[in-house]
PDB file of C-alpha atoms in Angstrom:
ATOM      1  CA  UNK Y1179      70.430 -40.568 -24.316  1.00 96.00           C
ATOM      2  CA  UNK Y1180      69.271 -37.353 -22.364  1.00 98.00           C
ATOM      3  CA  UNK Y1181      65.895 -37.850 -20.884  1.00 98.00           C
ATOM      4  CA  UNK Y1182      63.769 -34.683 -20.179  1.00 98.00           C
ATOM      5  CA  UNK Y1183      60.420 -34.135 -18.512  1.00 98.00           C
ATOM      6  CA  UNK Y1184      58.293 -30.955 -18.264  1.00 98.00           C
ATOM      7  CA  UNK Y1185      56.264 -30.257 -15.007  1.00 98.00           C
ATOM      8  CA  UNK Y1186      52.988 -28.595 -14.427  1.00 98.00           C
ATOM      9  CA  UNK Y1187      49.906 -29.129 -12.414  1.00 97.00           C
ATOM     10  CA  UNK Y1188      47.733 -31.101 -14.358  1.00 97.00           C
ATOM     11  CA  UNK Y1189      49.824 -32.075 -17.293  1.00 98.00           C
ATOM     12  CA  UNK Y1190      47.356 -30.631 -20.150  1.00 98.00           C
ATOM     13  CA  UNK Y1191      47.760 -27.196 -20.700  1.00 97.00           C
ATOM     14  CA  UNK Y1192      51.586 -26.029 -20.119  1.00 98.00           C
ATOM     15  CA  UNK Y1193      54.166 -29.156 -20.201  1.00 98.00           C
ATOM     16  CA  UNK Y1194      52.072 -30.774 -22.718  1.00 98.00           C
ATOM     17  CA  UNK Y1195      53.514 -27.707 -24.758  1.00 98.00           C
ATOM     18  CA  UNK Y1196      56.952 -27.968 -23.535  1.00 98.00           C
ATOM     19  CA  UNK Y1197      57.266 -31.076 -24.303  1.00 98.00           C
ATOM     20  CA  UNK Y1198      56.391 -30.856 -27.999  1.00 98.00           C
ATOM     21  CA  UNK Y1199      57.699 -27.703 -28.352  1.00 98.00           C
ATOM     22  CA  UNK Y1200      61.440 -29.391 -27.100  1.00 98.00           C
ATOM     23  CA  UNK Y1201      60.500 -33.031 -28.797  1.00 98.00           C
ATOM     24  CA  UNK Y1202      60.087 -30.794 -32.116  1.00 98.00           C
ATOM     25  CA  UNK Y1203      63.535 -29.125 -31.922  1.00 98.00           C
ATOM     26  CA  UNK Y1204      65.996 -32.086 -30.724  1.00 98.00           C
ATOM     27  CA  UNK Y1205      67.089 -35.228 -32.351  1.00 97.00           C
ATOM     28  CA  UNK Y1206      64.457 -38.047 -30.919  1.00 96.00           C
ATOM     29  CA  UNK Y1207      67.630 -40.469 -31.369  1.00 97.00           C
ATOM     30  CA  UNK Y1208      69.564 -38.379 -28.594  1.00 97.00           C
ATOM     31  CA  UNK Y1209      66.967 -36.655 -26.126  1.00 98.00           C
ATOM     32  CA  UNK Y1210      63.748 -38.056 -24.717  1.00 98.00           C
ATOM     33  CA  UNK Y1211      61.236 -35.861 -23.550  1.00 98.00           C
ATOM     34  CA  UNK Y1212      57.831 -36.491 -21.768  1.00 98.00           C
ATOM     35  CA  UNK Y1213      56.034 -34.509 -19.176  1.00 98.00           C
ATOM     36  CA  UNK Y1214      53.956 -35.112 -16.149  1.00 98.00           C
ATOM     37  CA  UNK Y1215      52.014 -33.440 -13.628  1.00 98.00           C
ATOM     38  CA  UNK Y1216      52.105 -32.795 -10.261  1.00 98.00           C
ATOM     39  CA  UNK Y1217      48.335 -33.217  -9.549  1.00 97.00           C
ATOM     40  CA  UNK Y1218      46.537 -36.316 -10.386  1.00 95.00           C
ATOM     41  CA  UNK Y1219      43.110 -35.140 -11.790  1.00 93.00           C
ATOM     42  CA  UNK Y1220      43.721 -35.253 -15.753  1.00 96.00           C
ATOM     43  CA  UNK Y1221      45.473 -39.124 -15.896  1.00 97.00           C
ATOM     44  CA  UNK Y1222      45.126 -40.623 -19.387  1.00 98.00           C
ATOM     45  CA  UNK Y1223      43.633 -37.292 -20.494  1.00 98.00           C
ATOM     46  CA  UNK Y1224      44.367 -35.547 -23.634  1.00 98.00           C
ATOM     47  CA  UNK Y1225      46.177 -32.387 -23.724  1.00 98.00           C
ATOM     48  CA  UNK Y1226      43.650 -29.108 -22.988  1.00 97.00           C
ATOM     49  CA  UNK Y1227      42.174 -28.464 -26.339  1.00 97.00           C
ATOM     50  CA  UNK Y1228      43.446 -24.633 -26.252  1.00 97.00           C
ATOM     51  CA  UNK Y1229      47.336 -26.251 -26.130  1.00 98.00           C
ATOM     52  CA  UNK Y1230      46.455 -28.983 -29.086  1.00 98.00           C
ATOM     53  CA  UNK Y1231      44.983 -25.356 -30.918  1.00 98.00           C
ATOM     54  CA  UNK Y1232      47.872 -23.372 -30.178  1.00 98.00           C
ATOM     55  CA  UNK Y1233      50.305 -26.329 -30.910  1.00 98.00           C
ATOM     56  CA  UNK Y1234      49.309 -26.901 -34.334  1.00 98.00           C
ATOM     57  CA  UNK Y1235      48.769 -23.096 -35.079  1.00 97.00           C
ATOM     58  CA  UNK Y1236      52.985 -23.661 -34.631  1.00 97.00           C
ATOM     59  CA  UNK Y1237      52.778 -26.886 -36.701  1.00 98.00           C
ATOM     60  CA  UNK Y1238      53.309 -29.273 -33.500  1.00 98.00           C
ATOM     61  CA  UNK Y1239      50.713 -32.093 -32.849  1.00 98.00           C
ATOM     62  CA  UNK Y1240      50.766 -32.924 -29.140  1.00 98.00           C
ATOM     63  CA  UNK Y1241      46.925 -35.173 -29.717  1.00 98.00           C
ATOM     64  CA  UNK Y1242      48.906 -37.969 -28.984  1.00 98.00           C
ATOM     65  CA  UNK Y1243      50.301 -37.162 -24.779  1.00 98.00           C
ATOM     66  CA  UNK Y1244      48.437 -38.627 -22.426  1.00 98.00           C
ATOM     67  CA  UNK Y1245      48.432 -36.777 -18.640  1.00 98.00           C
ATOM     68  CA  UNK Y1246      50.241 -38.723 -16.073  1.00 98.00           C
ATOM     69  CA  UNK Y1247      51.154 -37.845 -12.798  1.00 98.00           C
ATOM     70  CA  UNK Y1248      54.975 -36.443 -11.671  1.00 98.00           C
ATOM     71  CA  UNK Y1249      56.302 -40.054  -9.046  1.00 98.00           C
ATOM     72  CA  UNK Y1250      59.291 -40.109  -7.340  1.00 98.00           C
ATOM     73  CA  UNK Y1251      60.416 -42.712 -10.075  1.00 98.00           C
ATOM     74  CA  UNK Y1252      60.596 -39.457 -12.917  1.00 98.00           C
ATOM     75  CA  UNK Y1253      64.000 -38.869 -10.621  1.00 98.00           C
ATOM     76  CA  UNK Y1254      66.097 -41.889 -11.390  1.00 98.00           C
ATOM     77  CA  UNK Y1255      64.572 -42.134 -14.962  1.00 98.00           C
ATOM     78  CA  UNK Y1256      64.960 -37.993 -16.198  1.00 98.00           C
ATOM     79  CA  UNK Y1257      68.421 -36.091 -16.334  1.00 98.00           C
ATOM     80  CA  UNK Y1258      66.280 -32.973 -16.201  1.00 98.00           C
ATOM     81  CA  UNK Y1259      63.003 -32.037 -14.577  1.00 99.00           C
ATOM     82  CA  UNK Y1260      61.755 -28.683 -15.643  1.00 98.00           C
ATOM     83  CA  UNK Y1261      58.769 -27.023 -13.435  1.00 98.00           C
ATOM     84  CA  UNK Y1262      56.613 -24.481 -15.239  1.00 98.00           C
ATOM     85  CA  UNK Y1263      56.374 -22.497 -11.745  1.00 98.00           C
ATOM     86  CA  UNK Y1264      57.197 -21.487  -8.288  1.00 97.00           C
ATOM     87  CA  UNK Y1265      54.216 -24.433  -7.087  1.00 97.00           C
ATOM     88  CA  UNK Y1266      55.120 -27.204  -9.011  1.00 98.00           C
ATOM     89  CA  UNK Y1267      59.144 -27.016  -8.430  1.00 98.00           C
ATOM     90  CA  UNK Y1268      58.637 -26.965  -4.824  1.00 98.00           C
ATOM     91  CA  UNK Y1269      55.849 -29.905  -5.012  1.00 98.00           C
ATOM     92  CA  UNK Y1270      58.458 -31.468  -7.143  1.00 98.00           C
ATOM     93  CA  UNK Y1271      61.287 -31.007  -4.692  1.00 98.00           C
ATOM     94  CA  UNK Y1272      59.535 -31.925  -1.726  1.00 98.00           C
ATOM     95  CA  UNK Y1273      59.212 -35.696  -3.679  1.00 98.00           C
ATOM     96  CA  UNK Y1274      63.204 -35.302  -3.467  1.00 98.00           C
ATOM     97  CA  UNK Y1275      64.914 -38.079  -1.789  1.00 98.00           C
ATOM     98  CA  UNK Y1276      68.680 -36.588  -2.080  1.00 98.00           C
ATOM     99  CA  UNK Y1277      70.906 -33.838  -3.352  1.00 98.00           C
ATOM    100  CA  UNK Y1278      70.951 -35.686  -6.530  1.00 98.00           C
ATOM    101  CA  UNK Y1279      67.410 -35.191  -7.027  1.00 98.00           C
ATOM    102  CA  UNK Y1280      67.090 -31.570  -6.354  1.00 98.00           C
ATOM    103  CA  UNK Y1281      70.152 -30.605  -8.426  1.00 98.00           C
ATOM    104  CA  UNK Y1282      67.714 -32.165 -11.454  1.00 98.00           C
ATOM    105  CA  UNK Y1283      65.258 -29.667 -10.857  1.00 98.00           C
ATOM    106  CA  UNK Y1284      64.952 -26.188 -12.630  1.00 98.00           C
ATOM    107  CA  UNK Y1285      61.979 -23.473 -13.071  1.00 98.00           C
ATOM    108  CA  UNK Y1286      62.048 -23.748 -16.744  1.00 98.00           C
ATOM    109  CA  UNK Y1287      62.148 -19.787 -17.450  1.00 98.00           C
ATOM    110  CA  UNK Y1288      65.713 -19.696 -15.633  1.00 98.00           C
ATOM    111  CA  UNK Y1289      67.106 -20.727 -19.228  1.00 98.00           C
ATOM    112  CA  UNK Y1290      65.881 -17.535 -20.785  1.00 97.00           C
ATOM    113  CA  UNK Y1291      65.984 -15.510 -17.427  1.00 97.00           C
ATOM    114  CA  UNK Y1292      68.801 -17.193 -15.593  1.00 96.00           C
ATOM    115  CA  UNK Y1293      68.144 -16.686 -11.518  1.00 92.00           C
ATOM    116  CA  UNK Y1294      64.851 -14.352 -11.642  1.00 96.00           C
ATOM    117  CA  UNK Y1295      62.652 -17.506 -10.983  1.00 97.00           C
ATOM    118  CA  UNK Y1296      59.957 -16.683 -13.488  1.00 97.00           C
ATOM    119  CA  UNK Y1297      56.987 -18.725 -13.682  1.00 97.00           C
ATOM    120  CA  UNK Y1298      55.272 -19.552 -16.677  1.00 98.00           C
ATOM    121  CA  UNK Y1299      51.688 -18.521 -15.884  1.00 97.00           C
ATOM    122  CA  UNK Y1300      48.737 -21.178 -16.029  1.00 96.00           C
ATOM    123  CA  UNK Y1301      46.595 -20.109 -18.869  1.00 96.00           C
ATOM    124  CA  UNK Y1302      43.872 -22.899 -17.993  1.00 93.00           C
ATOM    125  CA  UNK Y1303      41.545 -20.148 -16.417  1.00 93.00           C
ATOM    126  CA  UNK Y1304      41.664 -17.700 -19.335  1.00 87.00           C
ATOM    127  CA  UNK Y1305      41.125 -17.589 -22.726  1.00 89.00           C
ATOM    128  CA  UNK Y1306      43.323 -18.415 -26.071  1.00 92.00           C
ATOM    129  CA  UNK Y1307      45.870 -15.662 -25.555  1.00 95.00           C
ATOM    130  CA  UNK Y1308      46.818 -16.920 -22.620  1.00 96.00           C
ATOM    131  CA  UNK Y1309      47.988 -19.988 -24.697  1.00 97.00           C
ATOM    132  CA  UNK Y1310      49.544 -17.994 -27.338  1.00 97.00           C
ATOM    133  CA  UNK Y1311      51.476 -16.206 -24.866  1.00 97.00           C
ATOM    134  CA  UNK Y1312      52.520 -19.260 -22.721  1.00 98.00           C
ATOM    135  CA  UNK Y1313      53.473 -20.777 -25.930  1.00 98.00           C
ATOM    136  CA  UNK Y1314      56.140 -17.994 -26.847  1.00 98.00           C
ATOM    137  CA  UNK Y1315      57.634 -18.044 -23.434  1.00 98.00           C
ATOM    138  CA  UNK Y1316      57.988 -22.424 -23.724  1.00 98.00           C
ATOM    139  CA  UNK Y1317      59.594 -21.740 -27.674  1.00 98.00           C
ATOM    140  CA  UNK Y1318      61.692 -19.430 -26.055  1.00 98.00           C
ATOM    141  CA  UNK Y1319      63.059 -21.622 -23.348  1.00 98.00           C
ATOM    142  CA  UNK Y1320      62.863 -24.310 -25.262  1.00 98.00           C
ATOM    143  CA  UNK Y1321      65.230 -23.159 -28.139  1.00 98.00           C
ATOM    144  CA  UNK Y1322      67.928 -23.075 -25.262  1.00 98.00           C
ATOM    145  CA  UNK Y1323      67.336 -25.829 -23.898  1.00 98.00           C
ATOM    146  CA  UNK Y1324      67.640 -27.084 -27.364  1.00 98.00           C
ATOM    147  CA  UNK Y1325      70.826 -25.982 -27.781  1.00 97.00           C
ATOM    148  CA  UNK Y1326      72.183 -27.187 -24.715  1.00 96.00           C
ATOM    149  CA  UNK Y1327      71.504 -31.123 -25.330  1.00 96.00           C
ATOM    150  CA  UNK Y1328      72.711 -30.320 -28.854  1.00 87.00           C
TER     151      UNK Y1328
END
């Protein structure tokens, strides 16, 4: 089985959506996905209201996550470790204990914009269009990652 986690800060707004975006379009039998954050001040939280909004607009109920924090265990239990931005995949990284950890980690827009380092912006400040749009870029990204683990 693959095993896949999704990074932000505070693990309600964009991996929240990344993860049920992804756990909507793979087999649950063959890829695990869960996400994390790399701040600690949402644990046991549900998702930002906006993403649960935005989720089921797409038909996806993500009610159900609770926020946890990123630990340097996520390394030997994920294949992957996707970072929504710049921030979090160096926060992520710096957790790193070898090679083997850092090769796990990927900005998460590098699947749709392989080597620009994109960032998928944080759309906790702003208002629901902000989701929307982070939402496109994640279904995006997360049709090829998709398609990979296939």
């Amino acid at each position: 089985m693959k095993k896949v986690l999704m990074v932000c800060l505070g693990n309600i707004c964009r991996s929240p959506l990344a993860e049920g975006i992804l756990q909507s379009k793979v087999n649950a039998d063959t890829v695990f996905v869960d996400s994390a954050g790399t701040g600690a001040y949402h644990i046991g939280n549900q998702p930002d209201q906006r993403s649960i909004d935005v989720a089921a607009t797409y038909g996806l109920n993500i009610k159900n996550q609770r926020a946890r924090k990123f630990v340097v265990q996520d390394f030997e239990e994920f294949d992957i470790i996707y970072a929504m931005d710049e921030s979090n995949y160096y926060n992520i990284l710096s957790l790193a204990r070898n090679k083997d950890d850092e090769k796990k980690v990927q900005l998460i827009l590098n699947e749709i914009h392989p080597t620009k380092n994109l960032s998928v912006p944080d759309p906790y400040h702003g208002g629901n269009q902000g989701f929307i749009n982070v939402y496109k870029m994640l279904e995006e990204a997360c049709a090829v990652i998709a398609n990979k683990l296939s």
